[in-house]
PDB file of C-alpha atoms in Angstrom:
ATOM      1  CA  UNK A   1     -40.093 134.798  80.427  1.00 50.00           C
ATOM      2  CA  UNK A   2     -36.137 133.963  80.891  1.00 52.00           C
ATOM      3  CA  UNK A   3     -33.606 136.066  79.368  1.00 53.00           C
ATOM      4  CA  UNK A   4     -30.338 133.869  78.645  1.00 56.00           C
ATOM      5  CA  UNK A   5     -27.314 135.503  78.069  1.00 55.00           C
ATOM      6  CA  UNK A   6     -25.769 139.328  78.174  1.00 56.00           C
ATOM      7  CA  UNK A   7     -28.082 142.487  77.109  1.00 55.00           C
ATOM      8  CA  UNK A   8     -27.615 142.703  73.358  1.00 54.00           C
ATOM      9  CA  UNK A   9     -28.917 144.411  70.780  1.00 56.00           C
ATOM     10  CA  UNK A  10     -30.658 141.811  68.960  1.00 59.00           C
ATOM     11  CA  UNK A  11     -31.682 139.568  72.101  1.00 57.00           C
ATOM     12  CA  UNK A  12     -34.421 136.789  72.273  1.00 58.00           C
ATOM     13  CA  UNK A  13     -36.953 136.113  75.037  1.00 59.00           C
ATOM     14  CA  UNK A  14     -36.495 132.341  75.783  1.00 58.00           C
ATOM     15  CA  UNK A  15     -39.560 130.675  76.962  1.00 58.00           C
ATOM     16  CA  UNK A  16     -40.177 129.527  80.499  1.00 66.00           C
ATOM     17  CA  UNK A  17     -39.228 125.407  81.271  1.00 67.00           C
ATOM     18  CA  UNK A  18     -41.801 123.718  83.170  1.00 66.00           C
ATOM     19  CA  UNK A  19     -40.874 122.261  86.575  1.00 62.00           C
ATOM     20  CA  UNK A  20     -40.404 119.347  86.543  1.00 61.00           C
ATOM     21  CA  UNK A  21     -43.047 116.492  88.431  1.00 63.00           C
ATOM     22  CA  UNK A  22     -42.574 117.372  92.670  1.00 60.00           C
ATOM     23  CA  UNK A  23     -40.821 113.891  94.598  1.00 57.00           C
ATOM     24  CA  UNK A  24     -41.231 114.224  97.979  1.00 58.00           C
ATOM     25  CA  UNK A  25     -37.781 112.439  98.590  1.00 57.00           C
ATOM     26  CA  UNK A  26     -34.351 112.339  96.024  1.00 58.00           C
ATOM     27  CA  UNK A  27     -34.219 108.795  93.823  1.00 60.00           C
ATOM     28  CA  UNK A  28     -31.768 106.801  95.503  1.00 60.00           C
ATOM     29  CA  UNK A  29     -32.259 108.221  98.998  1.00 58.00           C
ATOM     30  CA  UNK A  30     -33.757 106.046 101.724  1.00 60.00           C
ATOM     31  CA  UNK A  31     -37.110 107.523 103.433  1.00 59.00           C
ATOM     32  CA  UNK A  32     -35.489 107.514 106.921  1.00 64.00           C
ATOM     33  CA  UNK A  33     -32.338 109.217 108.309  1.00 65.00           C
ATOM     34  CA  UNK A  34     -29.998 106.677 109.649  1.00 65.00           C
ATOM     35  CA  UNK A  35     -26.976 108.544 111.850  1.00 67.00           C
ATOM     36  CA  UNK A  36     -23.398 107.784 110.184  1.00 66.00           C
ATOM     37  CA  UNK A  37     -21.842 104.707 111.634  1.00 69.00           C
ATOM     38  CA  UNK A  38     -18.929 104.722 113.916  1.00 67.00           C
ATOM     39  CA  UNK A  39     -15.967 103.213 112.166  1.00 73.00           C
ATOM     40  CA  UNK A  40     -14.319 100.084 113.926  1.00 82.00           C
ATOM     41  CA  UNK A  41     -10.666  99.827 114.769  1.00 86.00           C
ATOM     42  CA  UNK A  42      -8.778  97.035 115.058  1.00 89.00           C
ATOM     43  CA  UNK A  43      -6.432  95.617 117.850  1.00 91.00           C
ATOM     44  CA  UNK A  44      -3.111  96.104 116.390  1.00 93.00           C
ATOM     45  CA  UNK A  45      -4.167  99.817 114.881  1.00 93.00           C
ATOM     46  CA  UNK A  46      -5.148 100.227 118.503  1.00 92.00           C
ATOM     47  CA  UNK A  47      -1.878  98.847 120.037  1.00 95.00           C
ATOM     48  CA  UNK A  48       0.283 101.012 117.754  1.00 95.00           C
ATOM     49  CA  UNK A  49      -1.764 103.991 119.121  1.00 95.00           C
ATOM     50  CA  UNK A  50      -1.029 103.180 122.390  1.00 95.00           C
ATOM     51  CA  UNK A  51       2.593 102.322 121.692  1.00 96.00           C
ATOM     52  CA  UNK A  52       3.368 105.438 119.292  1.00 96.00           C
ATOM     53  CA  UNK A  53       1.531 108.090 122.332  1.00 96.00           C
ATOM     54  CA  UNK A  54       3.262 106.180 124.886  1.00 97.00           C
ATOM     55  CA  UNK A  55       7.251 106.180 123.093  1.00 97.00           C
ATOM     56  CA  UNK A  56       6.329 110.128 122.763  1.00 97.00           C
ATOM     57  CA  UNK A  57       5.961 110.376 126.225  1.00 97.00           C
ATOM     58  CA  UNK A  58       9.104 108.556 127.083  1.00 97.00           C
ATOM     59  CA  UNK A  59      11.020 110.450 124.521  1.00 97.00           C
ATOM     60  CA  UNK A  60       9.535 113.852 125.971  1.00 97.00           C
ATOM     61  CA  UNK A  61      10.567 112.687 129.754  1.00 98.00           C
ATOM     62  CA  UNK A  62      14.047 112.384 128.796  1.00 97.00           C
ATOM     63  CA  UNK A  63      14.586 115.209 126.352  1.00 98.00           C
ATOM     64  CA  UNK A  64      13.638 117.558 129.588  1.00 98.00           C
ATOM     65  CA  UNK A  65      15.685 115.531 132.011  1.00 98.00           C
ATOM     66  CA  UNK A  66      18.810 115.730 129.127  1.00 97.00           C
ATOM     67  CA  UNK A  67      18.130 119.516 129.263  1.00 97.00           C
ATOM     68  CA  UNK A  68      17.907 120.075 133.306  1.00 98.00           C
ATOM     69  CA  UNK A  69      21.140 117.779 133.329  1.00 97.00           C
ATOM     70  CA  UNK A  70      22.770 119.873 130.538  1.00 97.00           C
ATOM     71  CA  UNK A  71      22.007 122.884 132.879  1.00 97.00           C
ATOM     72  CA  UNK A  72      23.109 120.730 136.041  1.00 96.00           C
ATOM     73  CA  UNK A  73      26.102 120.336 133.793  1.00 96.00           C
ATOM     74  CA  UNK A  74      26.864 123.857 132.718  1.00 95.00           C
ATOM     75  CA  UNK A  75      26.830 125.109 136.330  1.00 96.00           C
ATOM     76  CA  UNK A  76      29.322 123.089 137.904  1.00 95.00           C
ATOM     77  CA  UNK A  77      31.335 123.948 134.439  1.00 95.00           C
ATOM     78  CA  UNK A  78      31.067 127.613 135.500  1.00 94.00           C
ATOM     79  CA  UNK A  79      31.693 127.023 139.556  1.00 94.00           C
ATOM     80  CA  UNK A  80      34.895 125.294 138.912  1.00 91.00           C
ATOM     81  CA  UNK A  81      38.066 125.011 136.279  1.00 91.00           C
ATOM     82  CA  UNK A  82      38.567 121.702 136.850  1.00 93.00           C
ATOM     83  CA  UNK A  83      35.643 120.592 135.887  1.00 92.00           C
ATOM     84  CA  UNK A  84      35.151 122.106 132.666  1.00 92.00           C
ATOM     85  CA  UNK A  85      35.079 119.839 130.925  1.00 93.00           C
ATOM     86  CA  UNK A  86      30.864 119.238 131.935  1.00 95.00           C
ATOM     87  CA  UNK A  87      30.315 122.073 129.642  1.00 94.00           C
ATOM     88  CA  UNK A  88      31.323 119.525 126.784  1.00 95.00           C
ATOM     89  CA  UNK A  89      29.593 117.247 127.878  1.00 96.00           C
ATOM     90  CA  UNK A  90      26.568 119.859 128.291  1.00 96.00           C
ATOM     91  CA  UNK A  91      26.799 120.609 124.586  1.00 96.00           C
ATOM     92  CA  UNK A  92      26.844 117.164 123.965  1.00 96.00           C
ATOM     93  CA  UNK A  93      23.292 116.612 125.328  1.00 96.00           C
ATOM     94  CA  UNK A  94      21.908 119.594 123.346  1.00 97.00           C
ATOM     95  CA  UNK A  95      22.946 117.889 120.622  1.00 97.00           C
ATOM     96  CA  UNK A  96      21.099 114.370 121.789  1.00 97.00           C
ATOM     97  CA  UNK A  97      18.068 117.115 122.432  1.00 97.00           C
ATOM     98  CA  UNK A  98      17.988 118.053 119.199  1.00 97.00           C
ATOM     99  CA  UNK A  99      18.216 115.137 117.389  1.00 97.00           C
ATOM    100  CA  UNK A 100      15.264 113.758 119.765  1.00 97.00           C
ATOM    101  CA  UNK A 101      12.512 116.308 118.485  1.00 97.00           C
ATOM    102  CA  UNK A 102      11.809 115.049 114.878  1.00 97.00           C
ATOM    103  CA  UNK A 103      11.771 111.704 116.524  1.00 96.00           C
ATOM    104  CA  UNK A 104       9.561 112.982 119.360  1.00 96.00           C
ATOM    105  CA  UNK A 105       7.146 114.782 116.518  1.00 97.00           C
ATOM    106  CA  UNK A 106       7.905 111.484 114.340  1.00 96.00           C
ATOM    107  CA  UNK A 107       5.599 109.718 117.149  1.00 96.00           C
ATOM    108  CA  UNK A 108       3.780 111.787 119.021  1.00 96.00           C
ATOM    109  CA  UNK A 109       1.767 113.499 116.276  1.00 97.00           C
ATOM    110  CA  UNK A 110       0.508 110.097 114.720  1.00 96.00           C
ATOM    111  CA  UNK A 111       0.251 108.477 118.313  1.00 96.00           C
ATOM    112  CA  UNK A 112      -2.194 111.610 119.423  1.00 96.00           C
ATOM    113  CA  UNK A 113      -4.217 111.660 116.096  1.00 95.00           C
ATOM    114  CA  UNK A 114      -4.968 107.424 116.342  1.00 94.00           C
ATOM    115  CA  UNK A 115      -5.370 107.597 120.034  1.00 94.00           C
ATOM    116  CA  UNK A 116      -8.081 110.766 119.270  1.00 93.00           C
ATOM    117  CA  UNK A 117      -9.725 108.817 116.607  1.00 91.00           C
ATOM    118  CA  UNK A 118      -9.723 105.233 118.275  1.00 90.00           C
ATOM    119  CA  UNK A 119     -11.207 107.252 121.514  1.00 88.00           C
ATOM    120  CA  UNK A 120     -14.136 109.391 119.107  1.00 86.00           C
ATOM    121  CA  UNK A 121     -15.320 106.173 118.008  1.00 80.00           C
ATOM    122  CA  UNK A 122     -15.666 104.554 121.004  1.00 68.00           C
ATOM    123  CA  UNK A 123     -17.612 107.760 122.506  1.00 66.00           C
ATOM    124  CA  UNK A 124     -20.201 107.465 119.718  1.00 57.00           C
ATOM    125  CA  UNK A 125     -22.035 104.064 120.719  1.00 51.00           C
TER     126      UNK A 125
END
C-alpha cells in the first residue's frame, strides 16, 4: 500500500495502481537511433563569417600598430621640446584605440561564433 499525503491523524491507506501494460519502445519514437543531422549553412551566412572574422583581424592589426605609434609618439614628445606636440597627437590615437574596441568586439565575437559553427558542421560528415 501507498500512503498519499503528510502523517495525520486520521490518514487513509490508498490502494496500490497497477502498472501499466510494458512497451518495449515510447509511442512516437522510431525503433532505430538515427545520429542528429548536421545543420547546412548557406553561402552568404558563410561569406559574412569570413568577412566579420576577417574585419576583426584588420581592426585588431591596427589598434596595436595605433598603440606602438602612440608610444613611438610619446617618446620623441619626451626626448625633445620641440616636438611636443606628438604627445597630442599620441592622445589622439588612444582616443581612435578606444573607440576601435566595441567595434573590434562588434565583429569579432559574431565573426568567431559563425566561423566555429560553419567549421563544427562541416567536421561532422
Amino acid at each position: 500500500m501507498v500512503f498519499r499525503g503528510r502523517a495525520q491523524e486520521n490518514w487513509a491507506p490508498v490502494p496500490d495502481r497497477q502498472q501499466p501494460p510494458y512497451q518495449p519502445w515510447a509511442p512516437g519514437v522510431p525503433g532505430s537511433y538515427a545520429p542528429p543531422q548536421a545543420r547546412e549553412f548557406s553561402v552568404g551566412y558563410r561569406r559574412w563569417a569570413g568577412t566579420l572574422l576577417w574585419s576583426a583581424i584588420i581592426i585588431a592589426v591596427l589598434v596595436v600598430g595605433a598603440f606602438v605609434v602612440s608610444l613611438v609618439l610619446l617618446a620623441q614628445a619626451d626626448a625633445d621640446v620641440r616636438k611636443a606636440s606628438h604627445g597630442y597627437l599620441a592622445i589622439f590615437l588612444w582616443f581612435g584605440i578606444t573607440a576601435a574596441i566595441p567595434v573590434l568586439l562588434a565583429a569579432g565575437i559574431p565573426g568567431v561564433v559563425m566561423t566555429r559553427r560553419v567549421r563544427s558542421s562541416s567536421r561532422t560528415y
